[in-house]
Amino acid sequence: MIESRLLEIPEMSAWLKENGACVSGRILLKDDAHLPIAGSVKARGGIHEVLKIAEQLAFKAKILHPTDKYDKIDSEEFRQFYSQYTIQAGSTGNLGLSIGIMGASLGFHVIVHMSREAKEWKKALLREKGVTVLEYDGDYSHAVAEGRASSAKDPHSFFIDDENSEDLFFGYATAGMRLKMQLYKAGVNVDSDHPLFVYLPCGVGGAPGGITYGLKQMFGDNVHCFFVEPVQHPCMLLGLSSGKYEEISVEDIGLGAPTVADGLAVGRPSALVSKMMRPLLSGCFTVKDEHLFIWMKVMYEKEHLFLEPPACAGFQGLTQIENPDSICRQYLENHHLTEKMQSATHIIWATGGGLIPSTEQTRLLTL
Ligand SMILES: *Cc1c(COP(=O)(O)O)cnc(C)c1O
């Protein structure tokens, strides 16, 4: 079971309100930055897909049966077996960490194709675990394309495709059911008089898309999911609003400059996820790097929780949703929500930062 806490953030909420956020209702934070093993939301999708590959290989070789205790795969015998196989992925950093840490510990040979945004400490940590890290000067799509091509040449290699994988997607989607239980235990109602708003940082769309899909299965029209993207990389916003999905890139409209939000620096959305989001997603916000830094620092000071900059993107949605000058007003009116905002619940989905070494933490907090 890989799950994170649902937290109250009273000090941060007070600070946001003092600093101009007009938001009524209850504010909670979903701490996926501290998910076990990978320290980011990628633990949900990446580990699910690695385990599924491991399970299917073992079934096929008849060394594991559905009725067995699965802890037997954590053994030298199984590591020997998995060492015949390779798992590859393209990543801006965190997906590589998730797949690399999990894959290597089961005995797989793992190759991570890293885009130019990937942080040095993420590459170093993976190499320490025996993962092969290949670095490219290109962007995220380039790293994914390299990984896909390299994997296609090797019949014993599996490619975890962040742009198209259903297994990743469904790994993320389990969050919906789990959150429903957590809200129930916390005494939070979600129904037509008590709407739920969820703000999710978005890169290629797999993680926030899978979570949105899961939440929609649980709460239907009573949950309103919004993605947040860097102003220079609004790939989902562009793909959905133009109707061109993965066929348009942020470079096509003159954007794509570097951002501190490494995990969100993606030029085109997932083909699979962008099409699935069309009827489900309520909207997309964009956020500037300078705000990510401020929220990261205030979260650390006020709530003693360290999040990496992209993981703070959700706060953008929270600060805008009830802003009378924002287009959000129209959304609330159209959905007859204006009167219900006092009894709404807002969830900031914090997506990464749990594995950041303390020296890097200090560097980011003092920039
Ligand atoms: C990957 C990532 C996301 C977004 O996930 P996508 O599947 O790329 O949309 C958000 N936050 C962090 C910290 C991430 O690493």
mmCIF file of C-alpha atoms and ligand atoms in Angstrom:
data_model
loop_
_atom_site.group_PDB
_atom_site.id
_atom_site.type_symbol
_atom_site.label_atom_id
_atom_site.label_comp_id
_atom_site.label_asym_id
_atom_site.label_seq_id
_atom_site.Cartn_x
_atom_site.Cartn_y
_atom_site.Cartn_z
ATOM 1 C CA MET A 1 0.000 0.000 0.000
ATOM 2 C CA ILE A 2 1.501 3.281 -1.103
ATOM 3 C CA GLU A 3 -0.486 6.203 0.265
ATOM 4 C CA SER A 4 0.019 9.703 1.631
ATOM 5 C CA ARG A 5 -1.531 11.823 4.355
ATOM 6 C CA LEU A 6 -4.336 14.318 3.949
ATOM 7 C CA LEU A 7 -3.327 17.330 6.057
ATOM 8 C CA GLU A 8 -4.834 20.489 7.489
ATOM 9 C CA ILE A 9 -2.605 23.496 6.741
ATOM 10 C CA PRO A 10 -4.029 26.190 9.052
ATOM 11 C CA GLU A 11 -0.960 28.457 9.143
ATOM 12 C CA MET A 12 -0.497 28.383 5.383
ATOM 13 C CA SER A 13 -4.221 28.992 4.832
ATOM 14 C CA ALA A 14 -4.115 32.027 7.127
ATOM 15 C CA TRP A 15 -1.057 33.352 5.300
ATOM 16 C CA LEU A 16 -2.725 32.930 1.894
ATOM 17 C CA LYS A 17 -5.803 34.827 3.073
ATOM 18 C CA GLU A 18 -3.675 37.627 4.575
ATOM 19 C CA ASN A 19 -1.944 37.837 1.221
ATOM 20 C CA GLY A 20 -5.004 38.316 -0.920
ATOM 21 C CA ALA A 21 -6.449 34.863 -1.557
ATOM 22 C CA CYS A 22 -10.204 35.145 -1.117
ATOM 23 C CA VAL A 23 -11.194 31.603 -0.423
ATOM 24 C CA SER A 24 -13.972 30.381 1.826
ATOM 25 C CA GLY A 25 -14.461 26.738 2.744
ATOM 26 C CA ARG A 26 -12.048 24.208 4.109
ATOM 27 C CA ILE A 27 -8.472 23.822 2.818
ATOM 28 C CA LEU A 28 -6.567 20.531 2.880
ATOM 29 C CA LEU A 29 -3.280 19.350 1.413
ATOM 30 C CA LYS A 30 -2.638 15.898 -0.057
ATOM 31 C CA ASP A 31 0.968 15.148 0.763
ATOM 32 C CA ASP A 32 2.144 13.046 -2.180
ATOM 33 C CA ALA A 33 5.549 14.704 -1.737
ATOM 34 C CA HIS A 34 6.050 12.194 1.049
ATOM 35 C CA LEU A 35 4.730 9.073 -0.638
ATOM 36 C CA PRO A 36 6.951 6.112 0.303
ATOM 37 C CA ILE A 37 9.877 4.984 -1.892
ATOM 38 C CA ALA A 38 9.835 7.688 -4.587
ATOM 39 C CA GLY A 39 8.957 10.870 -2.633
ATOM 40 C CA SER A 40 6.617 12.126 -5.349
ATOM 41 C CA VAL A 41 3.268 11.493 -7.016
ATOM 42 C CA LYS A 42 5.183 9.266 -9.478
ATOM 43 C CA ALA A 43 5.246 6.572 -6.802
ATOM 44 C CA ARG A 44 1.602 5.899 -7.676
ATOM 45 C CA GLY A 45 1.962 5.260 -11.394
ATOM 46 C CA GLY A 46 5.586 4.200 -11.736
ATOM 47 C CA ILE A 47 5.654 1.584 -8.999
ATOM 48 C CA HIS A 48 2.307 0.172 -10.130
ATOM 49 C CA GLU A 49 3.630 -0.371 -13.640
ATOM 50 C CA VAL A 50 6.963 -1.866 -12.498
ATOM 51 C CA LEU A 51 5.124 -4.288 -10.213
ATOM 52 C CA LYS A 52 2.731 -5.232 -12.985
ATOM 53 C CA ILE A 53 5.633 -6.020 -15.336
ATOM 54 C CA ALA A 54 7.274 -8.061 -12.566
ATOM 55 C CA GLU A 55 4.059 -9.970 -11.856
ATOM 56 C CA GLN A 56 3.377 -10.800 -15.484
ATOM 57 C CA LEU A 57 6.917 -11.999 -16.177
ATOM 58 C CA ALA A 58 6.786 -14.234 -13.118
ATOM 59 C CA PHE A 59 3.350 -15.631 -14.069
ATOM 60 C CA LYS A 60 4.586 -16.417 -17.545
ATOM 61 C CA ALA A 61 7.653 -18.210 -16.171
ATOM 62 C CA LYS A 62 5.358 -20.049 -13.707
ATOM 63 C CA ILE A 63 7.479 -19.036 -10.720
ATOM 64 C CA LEU A 64 4.605 -17.022 -9.222
ATOM 65 C CA HIS A 65 0.909 -17.881 -8.985
ATOM 66 C CA PRO A 66 -1.989 -15.611 -8.098
ATOM 67 C CA THR A 67 -2.526 -17.499 -4.830
ATOM 68 C CA ASP A 68 1.135 -17.142 -3.691
ATOM 69 C CA LYS A 69 2.376 -14.714 -1.084
ATOM 70 C CA TYR A 70 3.917 -11.991 -3.203
ATOM 71 C CA ASP A 71 6.736 -11.218 -0.778
ATOM 72 C CA LYS A 72 8.641 -14.092 -2.371
ATOM 73 C CA ILE A 73 9.621 -11.785 -5.233
ATOM 74 C CA ASP A 74 11.873 -9.964 -2.762
ATOM 75 C CA SER A 75 14.580 -12.652 -2.959
ATOM 76 C CA GLU A 76 17.876 -13.446 -4.668
ATOM 77 C CA GLU A 77 16.180 -16.068 -6.834
ATOM 78 C CA PHE A 78 13.739 -13.518 -8.240
ATOM 79 C CA ARG A 79 16.375 -10.804 -8.589
ATOM 80 C CA GLN A 80 18.414 -13.257 -10.651
ATOM 81 C CA PHE A 81 15.352 -13.894 -12.828
ATOM 82 C CA TYR A 82 14.526 -10.178 -13.316
ATOM 83 C CA SER A 83 18.147 -9.335 -14.130
ATOM 84 C CA GLN A 84 17.540 -10.808 -17.608
ATOM 85 C CA TYR A 85 15.141 -7.958 -18.309
ATOM 86 C CA THR A 86 15.437 -4.234 -18.814
ATOM 87 C CA ILE A 87 12.943 -1.484 -17.973
ATOM 88 C CA GLN A 88 13.362 1.902 -19.643
ATOM 89 C CA ALA A 89 11.681 5.291 -19.306
ATOM 90 C CA GLY A 90 12.102 8.890 -20.396
ATOM 91 C CA SER A 91 11.821 11.426 -17.575
ATOM 92 C CA THR A 92 12.380 14.962 -16.347
ATOM 93 C CA GLY A 93 13.480 13.373 -13.070
ATOM 94 C CA ASN A 94 10.765 12.044 -10.783
ATOM 95 C CA LEU A 95 9.376 9.259 -12.981
ATOM 96 C CA GLY A 96 12.962 8.078 -13.396
ATOM 97 C CA LEU A 97 13.376 8.024 -9.606
ATOM 98 C CA SER A 98 10.186 6.046 -9.090
ATOM 99 C CA ILE A 99 10.844 3.435 -11.785
ATOM 100 C CA GLY A 100 14.590 3.330 -11.148
ATOM 101 C CA ILE A 101 14.399 2.784 -7.391
ATOM 102 C CA MET A 102 11.637 0.183 -7.620
ATOM 103 C CA GLY A 103 12.954 -1.595 -10.722
ATOM 104 C CA ALA A 104 16.528 -1.844 -9.442
ATOM 105 C CA SER A 105 15.456 -3.180 -6.054
ATOM 106 C CA LEU A 106 13.596 -6.037 -7.783
ATOM 107 C CA GLY A 107 16.722 -6.836 -9.803
ATOM 108 C CA PHE A 108 15.808 -5.327 -13.188
ATOM 109 C CA HIS A 109 18.352 -3.537 -15.293
ATOM 110 C CA VAL A 110 16.853 -0.027 -15.496
ATOM 111 C CA ILE A 111 17.781 2.640 -18.030
ATOM 112 C CA VAL A 112 16.419 6.151 -17.459
ATOM 113 C CA HIS A 113 16.620 8.648 -20.311
ATOM 114 C CA MET A 114 16.807 12.068 -18.672
ATOM 115 C CA SER A 115 15.843 15.364 -20.284
ATOM 116 C CA ARG A 116 17.900 18.534 -19.757
ATOM 117 C CA GLU A 117 15.722 19.671 -16.809
ATOM 118 C CA ALA A 118 16.648 16.687 -14.620
ATOM 119 C CA LYS A 119 18.425 17.696 -11.423
ATOM 120 C CA GLU A 120 21.947 16.404 -10.697
ATOM 121 C CA TRP A 121 21.002 14.889 -7.352
ATOM 122 C CA LYS A 122 18.265 12.802 -8.993
ATOM 123 C CA LYS A 123 20.751 11.371 -11.492
ATOM 124 C CA ALA A 124 23.344 10.740 -8.755
ATOM 125 C CA LEU A 125 20.825 8.955 -6.521
ATOM 126 C CA LEU A 126 19.792 6.658 -9.377
ATOM 127 C CA ARG A 127 23.370 5.819 -10.310
ATOM 128 C CA GLU A 128 24.046 4.940 -6.678
ATOM 129 C CA LYS A 129 21.231 2.404 -6.918
ATOM 130 C CA GLY A 130 22.759 0.802 -10.011
ATOM 131 C CA VAL A 131 20.441 2.460 -12.540
ATOM 132 C CA THR A 132 21.890 3.479 -15.933
ATOM 133 C CA VAL A 133 21.172 7.189 -16.457
ATOM 134 C CA LEU A 134 21.512 8.571 -19.982
ATOM 135 C CA GLU A 135 21.454 12.354 -20.302
ATOM 136 C CA TYR A 136 20.196 14.381 -23.243
ATOM 137 C CA ASP A 137 20.383 18.021 -24.036
ATOM 138 C CA GLY A 138 16.829 17.855 -25.404
ATOM 139 C CA ASP A 139 13.461 18.329 -23.763
ATOM 140 C CA TYR A 140 11.159 15.796 -22.182
ATOM 141 C CA SER A 141 9.574 14.545 -25.450
ATOM 142 C CA HIS A 142 13.064 13.992 -26.827
ATOM 143 C CA ALA A 143 14.079 11.893 -23.798
ATOM 144 C CA VAL A 144 10.889 9.825 -24.117
ATOM 145 C CA ALA A 145 11.517 9.268 -27.844
ATOM 146 C CA GLU A 146 15.100 8.130 -27.119
ATOM 147 C CA GLY A 147 13.843 5.693 -24.501
ATOM 148 C CA ARG A 148 11.139 4.308 -26.764
ATOM 149 C CA ALA A 149 13.612 3.754 -29.632
ATOM 150 C CA SER A 150 16.245 2.179 -27.382
ATOM 151 C CA SER A 151 13.695 -0.197 -25.847
ATOM 152 C CA ALA A 152 12.256 -1.218 -29.227
ATOM 153 C CA LYS A 153 15.658 -2.658 -30.209
ATOM 154 C CA ASP A 154 15.741 -5.091 -27.287
ATOM 155 C CA PRO A 155 13.144 -7.897 -27.039
ATOM 156 C CA HIS A 156 13.868 -8.234 -23.305
ATOM 157 C CA SER A 157 13.162 -4.564 -22.644
ATOM 158 C CA PHE A 158 9.964 -2.918 -21.412
ATOM 159 C CA PHE A 159 9.313 0.725 -22.057
ATOM 160 C CA ILE A 160 7.228 2.647 -19.515
ATOM 161 C CA ASP A 161 5.626 5.205 -21.748
ATOM 162 C CA ASP A 162 4.717 8.349 -19.813
ATOM 163 C CA GLU A 163 2.945 9.706 -22.902
ATOM 164 C CA ASN A 164 0.668 6.696 -23.548
ATOM 165 C CA SER A 165 0.673 4.172 -20.729
ATOM 166 C CA GLU A 166 -2.634 2.908 -19.326
ATOM 167 C CA ASP A 167 -0.851 1.085 -16.509
ATOM 168 C CA LEU A 168 0.695 4.314 -15.243
ATOM 169 C CA PHE A 169 -2.673 6.008 -15.563
ATOM 170 C CA PHE A 170 -4.521 3.408 -13.503
ATOM 171 C CA GLY A 171 -1.782 3.454 -10.873
ATOM 172 C CA TYR A 172 -2.533 7.154 -10.399
ATOM 173 C CA ALA A 173 -6.286 6.578 -10.521
ATOM 174 C CA THR A 174 -6.339 4.499 -7.314
ATOM 175 C CA ALA A 175 -5.885 7.814 -5.488
ATOM 176 C CA GLY A 176 -9.598 8.519 -6.046
ATOM 177 C CA MET A 177 -10.809 5.616 -3.940
ATOM 178 C CA ARG A 178 -8.209 6.209 -1.253
ATOM 179 C CA LEU A 179 -9.029 9.899 -0.984
ATOM 180 C CA LYS A 180 -12.714 9.086 -0.652
ATOM 181 C CA MET A 181 -11.909 6.972 2.412
ATOM 182 C CA GLN A 182 -9.650 9.664 3.871
ATOM 183 C CA LEU A 183 -12.308 12.343 3.439
ATOM 184 C CA TYR A 184 -14.895 10.098 5.036
ATOM 185 C CA LYS A 185 -12.628 9.491 8.038
ATOM 186 C CA ALA A 186 -11.939 13.223 8.313
ATOM 187 C CA GLY A 187 -15.677 13.896 8.412
ATOM 188 C CA VAL A 188 -15.670 15.824 5.117
ATOM 189 C CA ASN A 189 -18.891 15.603 3.144
ATOM 190 C CA VAL A 190 -18.819 15.703 -0.626
ATOM 191 C CA ASP A 191 -22.232 16.054 -2.258
ATOM 192 C CA SER A 192 -24.169 18.536 -4.362
ATOM 193 C CA ASP A 193 -24.252 21.052 -1.476
ATOM 194 C CA HIS A 194 -20.629 20.411 -0.477
ATOM 195 C CA PRO A 195 -18.497 20.621 -3.632
ATOM 196 C CA LEU A 196 -14.909 19.396 -3.699
ATOM 197 C CA PHE A 197 -12.229 21.383 -5.574
ATOM 198 C CA VAL A 198 -8.905 19.726 -6.389
ATOM 199 C CA TYR A 199 -5.827 21.514 -7.765
ATOM 200 C CA LEU A 200 -3.224 19.320 -9.456
ATOM 201 C CA PRO A 201 0.181 20.246 -10.924
ATOM 202 C CA CYS A 202 0.326 19.027 -14.540
ATOM 203 C CA GLY A 203 3.244 18.009 -16.743
ATOM 204 C CA VAL A 204 2.406 15.517 -19.494
ATOM 205 C CA GLY A 205 -0.910 14.880 -17.731
ATOM 206 C CA GLY A 206 -0.605 11.267 -16.585
ATOM 207 C CA ALA A 207 -0.503 11.860 -12.849
ATOM 208 C CA PRO A 208 -3.141 14.602 -12.553
ATOM 209 C CA GLY A 209 -5.212 12.912 -15.286
ATOM 210 C CA GLY A 210 -5.238 9.536 -13.573
ATOM 211 C CA ILE A 211 -6.108 11.134 -10.238
ATOM 212 C CA THR A 212 -8.892 13.165 -11.877
ATOM 213 C CA TYR A 213 -10.274 10.027 -13.520
ATOM 214 C CA GLY A 214 -10.278 8.235 -10.153
ATOM 215 C CA LEU A 215 -11.908 11.176 -8.356
ATOM 216 C CA LYS A 216 -14.603 11.485 -11.022
ATOM 217 C CA GLN A 217 -15.438 7.783 -10.563
ATOM 218 C CA MET A 218 -15.948 8.474 -6.855
ATOM 219 C CA PHE A 219 -17.599 11.893 -6.802
ATOM 220 C CA GLY A 220 -18.950 12.565 -10.301
ATOM 221 C CA ASP A 221 -20.177 16.128 -10.819
ATOM 222 C CA ASN A 222 -19.494 17.044 -7.182
ATOM 223 C CA VAL A 223 -15.731 17.144 -7.710
ATOM 224 C CA HIS A 224 -14.142 19.931 -9.750
ATOM 225 C CA CYS A 225 -10.599 19.139 -10.881
ATOM 226 C CA PHE A 226 -8.221 21.830 -12.127
ATOM 227 C CA PHE A 227 -4.702 21.430 -13.491
ATOM 228 C CA VAL A 228 -1.938 23.973 -12.948
ATOM 229 C CA GLU A 229 0.928 24.385 -15.443
ATOM 230 C CA PRO A 230 3.948 26.720 -15.710
ATOM 231 C CA VAL A 231 3.177 29.832 -17.807
ATOM 232 C CA GLN A 232 5.889 28.739 -20.232
ATOM 233 C CA HIS A 233 4.585 25.134 -20.511
ATOM 234 C CA PRO A 234 0.768 25.174 -20.602
ATOM 235 C CA CYS A 235 0.670 22.023 -22.748
ATOM 236 C CA MET A 236 -2.643 20.602 -21.494
ATOM 237 C CA LEU A 237 -4.354 23.994 -21.654
ATOM 238 C CA LEU A 238 -3.108 24.440 -25.212
ATOM 239 C CA GLY A 239 -3.948 20.900 -26.338
ATOM 240 C CA LEU A 240 -7.483 21.039 -24.933
ATOM 241 C CA SER A 241 -8.402 24.598 -25.840
ATOM 242 C CA SER A 242 -7.130 24.243 -29.432
ATOM 243 C CA GLY A 243 -8.653 20.774 -29.832
ATOM 244 C CA LYS A 244 -5.289 19.619 -31.203
ATOM 245 C CA TYR A 245 -4.284 17.559 -28.134
ATOM 246 C CA GLU A 246 -0.751 16.164 -28.598
ATOM 247 C CA GLU A 247 -0.489 17.606 -32.095
ATOM 248 C CA ILE A 248 0.381 21.072 -30.837
ATOM 249 C CA SER A 249 3.359 22.066 -28.720
ATOM 250 C CA VAL A 250 4.003 25.114 -26.543
ATOM 251 C CA GLU A 251 6.917 25.995 -28.881
ATOM 252 C CA ASP A 252 4.361 26.394 -31.680
ATOM 253 C CA ILE A 253 2.988 29.442 -29.849
ATOM 254 C CA GLY A 254 6.373 30.865 -28.846
ATOM 255 C CA LEU A 255 6.580 29.453 -25.320
ATOM 256 C CA GLY A 256 8.775 26.783 -23.723
ATOM 257 C CA ALA A 257 11.421 28.864 -21.923
ATOM 258 C CA PRO A 258 13.137 27.146 -18.959
ATOM 259 C CA THR A 259 11.180 26.893 -15.707
ATOM 260 C CA VAL A 260 12.133 25.988 -12.154
ATOM 261 C CA ALA A 261 9.207 23.549 -12.256
ATOM 262 C CA ASP A 262 11.292 20.703 -13.727
ATOM 263 C CA GLY A 263 8.579 18.041 -13.430
ATOM 264 C CA LEU A 264 6.111 20.215 -15.338
ATOM 265 C CA ALA A 265 8.392 21.341 -18.187
ATOM 266 C CA VAL A 266 6.563 19.465 -20.921
ATOM 267 C CA GLY A 267 5.796 20.765 -24.421
ATOM 268 C CA ARG A 268 2.873 18.573 -25.489
ATOM 269 C CA PRO A 269 0.288 16.699 -23.458
ATOM 270 C CA SER A 270 -0.191 12.938 -23.392
ATOM 271 C CA ALA A 271 -2.331 11.832 -26.344
ATOM 272 C CA LEU A 272 -4.139 9.298 -24.181
ATOM 273 C CA VAL A 273 -4.760 11.554 -21.208
ATOM 274 C CA SER A 274 -5.586 14.822 -22.971
ATOM 275 C CA LYS A 275 -8.443 13.142 -24.853
ATOM 276 C CA MET A 276 -9.734 11.483 -21.703
ATOM 277 C CA MET A 277 -9.689 14.809 -19.865
ATOM 278 C CA ARG A 278 -11.894 16.601 -22.392
ATOM 279 C CA PRO A 279 -15.185 15.760 -20.615
ATOM 280 C CA LEU A 280 -13.747 15.501 -17.077
ATOM 281 C CA LEU A 281 -11.501 18.466 -16.440
ATOM 282 C CA SER A 282 -12.955 21.734 -15.109
ATOM 283 C CA GLY A 283 -10.084 23.962 -16.214
ATOM 284 C CA CYS A 284 -6.373 24.795 -16.288
ATOM 285 C CA PHE A 285 -4.452 27.544 -14.505
ATOM 286 C CA THR A 286 -0.953 28.750 -15.274
ATOM 287 C CA VAL A 287 1.592 29.777 -12.658
ATOM 288 C CA LYS A 288 4.804 31.830 -12.592
ATOM 289 C CA ASP A 289 8.033 30.441 -11.131
ATOM 290 C CA GLU A 290 8.298 33.294 -8.620
ATOM 291 C CA HIS A 291 5.037 32.218 -6.972
ATOM 292 C CA LEU A 292 6.181 28.604 -6.713
ATOM 293 C CA PHE A 293 9.242 29.771 -4.785
ATOM 294 C CA ILE A 294 7.207 31.918 -2.409
ATOM 295 C CA TRP A 295 4.731 29.117 -1.600
ATOM 296 C CA MET A 296 7.579 26.624 -1.176
ATOM 297 C CA LYS A 297 9.245 28.913 1.389
ATOM 298 C CA VAL A 298 6.056 29.803 3.256
ATOM 299 C CA MET A 299 4.996 26.133 3.427
ATOM 300 C CA TYR A 300 8.347 25.320 4.977
ATOM 301 C CA GLU A 301 8.246 28.197 7.461
ATOM 302 C CA LYS A 302 4.600 27.887 8.460
ATOM 303 C CA GLU A 303 3.871 24.170 8.163
ATOM 304 C CA HIS A 304 7.403 22.684 8.336
ATOM 305 C CA LEU A 305 6.737 20.717 5.195
ATOM 306 C CA PHE A 306 9.276 20.819 2.397
ATOM 307 C CA LEU A 307 7.853 20.674 -1.136
ATOM 308 C CA GLU A 308 9.786 21.073 -4.373
ATOM 309 C CA PRO A 309 8.777 24.138 -6.436
ATOM 310 C CA PRO A 310 6.541 22.359 -9.014
ATOM 311 C CA ALA A 311 4.789 20.561 -6.159
ATOM 312 C CA CYS A 312 3.421 23.936 -4.993
ATOM 313 C CA ALA A 313 1.601 24.722 -8.247
ATOM 314 C CA GLY A 314 -1.812 23.765 -6.811
ATOM 315 C CA PHE A 315 -1.843 26.923 -4.694
ATOM 316 C CA GLN A 316 -2.406 28.900 -7.887
ATOM 317 C CA GLY A 317 -5.874 27.399 -8.307
ATOM 318 C CA LEU A 318 -6.742 28.005 -4.679
ATOM 319 C CA THR A 319 -5.792 31.685 -4.840
ATOM 320 C CA GLN A 320 -7.806 32.220 -8.048
ATOM 321 C CA ILE A 321 -10.978 30.171 -7.665
ATOM 322 C CA GLU A 322 -12.994 32.804 -5.775
ATOM 323 C CA ASN A 323 -11.201 35.842 -7.140
ATOM 324 C CA PRO A 324 -14.059 38.077 -8.373
ATOM 325 C CA ASP A 325 -11.896 39.379 -11.237
ATOM 326 C CA SER A 326 -11.039 35.912 -12.479
ATOM 327 C CA ILE A 327 -12.826 33.930 -15.183
ATOM 328 C CA CYS A 328 -13.431 31.413 -12.393
ATOM 329 C CA ARG A 329 -16.425 33.511 -11.378
ATOM 330 C CA GLN A 330 -18.108 32.454 -14.590
ATOM 331 C CA TYR A 331 -17.338 28.821 -13.877
ATOM 332 C CA LEU A 332 -18.847 29.037 -10.389
ATOM 333 C CA GLU A 333 -21.959 30.772 -11.710
ATOM 334 C CA ASN A 334 -22.431 28.327 -14.582
ATOM 335 C CA HIS A 335 -22.287 25.399 -12.196
ATOM 336 C CA HIS A 336 -24.472 27.049 -9.528
ATOM 337 C CA LEU A 337 -21.607 26.946 -7.053
ATOM 338 C CA THR A 338 -21.401 30.581 -5.959
ATOM 339 C CA GLU A 339 -23.771 30.035 -3.019
ATOM 340 C CA LYS A 340 -22.063 26.823 -1.981
ATOM 341 C CA MET A 341 -18.494 28.031 -1.595
ATOM 342 C CA GLN A 342 -18.815 28.410 2.203
ATOM 343 C CA SER A 343 -19.339 24.663 2.458
ATOM 344 C CA ALA A 344 -16.765 23.671 -0.166
ATOM 345 C CA THR A 345 -13.547 21.733 0.429
ATOM 346 C CA HIS A 346 -10.342 22.553 -1.468
ATOM 347 C CA ILE A 347 -7.466 20.113 -1.859
ATOM 348 C CA ILE A 348 -4.002 21.224 -2.892
ATOM 349 C CA TRP A 349 -2.272 18.197 -4.392
ATOM 350 C CA ALA A 350 1.379 18.533 -3.335
ATOM 351 C CA THR A 351 3.319 16.303 -5.703
ATOM 352 C CA GLY A 352 7.015 16.070 -4.860
ATOM 353 C CA GLY A 353 10.061 16.934 -2.788
ATOM 354 C CA GLY A 354 10.298 14.154 -0.218
ATOM 355 C CA LEU A 355 13.636 12.802 -1.447
ATOM 356 C CA ILE A 356 15.398 16.148 -1.903
ATOM 357 C CA PRO A 357 18.764 16.059 -0.077
ATOM 358 C CA SER A 358 19.113 18.600 2.740
ATOM 359 C CA THR A 359 21.858 20.577 0.951
ATOM 360 C CA GLU A 360 19.580 21.027 -2.071
ATOM 361 C CA GLN A 361 16.689 21.947 0.256
ATOM 362 C CA THR A 362 18.808 24.641 1.868
ATOM 363 C CA ARG A 363 19.888 25.932 -1.534
ATOM 364 C CA LEU A 364 16.285 26.215 -2.763
ATOM 365 C CA LEU A 365 15.070 27.852 0.449
ATOM 366 C CA THR A 366 17.778 30.499 0.386
ATOM 367 C CA LEU A 367 17.597 31.407 -3.326
HETATM 368 C C1 LIG B 1 5.535 14.496 -12.826
HETATM 369 C C2 LIG B 1 5.133 15.486 -11.847
HETATM 370 C C3 LIG B 1 3.894 16.129 -11.927
HETATM 371 C C4 LIG B 1 2.903 15.956 -13.047
HETATM 372 O O1 LIG B 1 2.732 14.681 -13.556
HETATM 373 P P1 LIG B 1 2.517 14.452 -15.111
HETATM 374 O O2 LIG B 1 2.136 13.040 -15.217
HETATM 375 O O3 LIG B 1 3.829 14.750 -15.788
HETATM 376 O O4 LIG B 1 1.478 15.413 -15.552
HETATM 377 C C5 LIG B 1 3.602 17.050 -10.943
HETATM 378 N N1 LIG B 1 4.454 17.338 -9.952
HETATM 379 C C6 LIG B 1 5.650 16.724 -9.831
HETATM 380 C C7 LIG B 1 6.536 17.071 -8.695
HETATM 381 C C8 LIG B 1 6.021 15.779 -10.777
HETATM 382 O O5 LIG B 1 7.210 15.184 -10.668
#
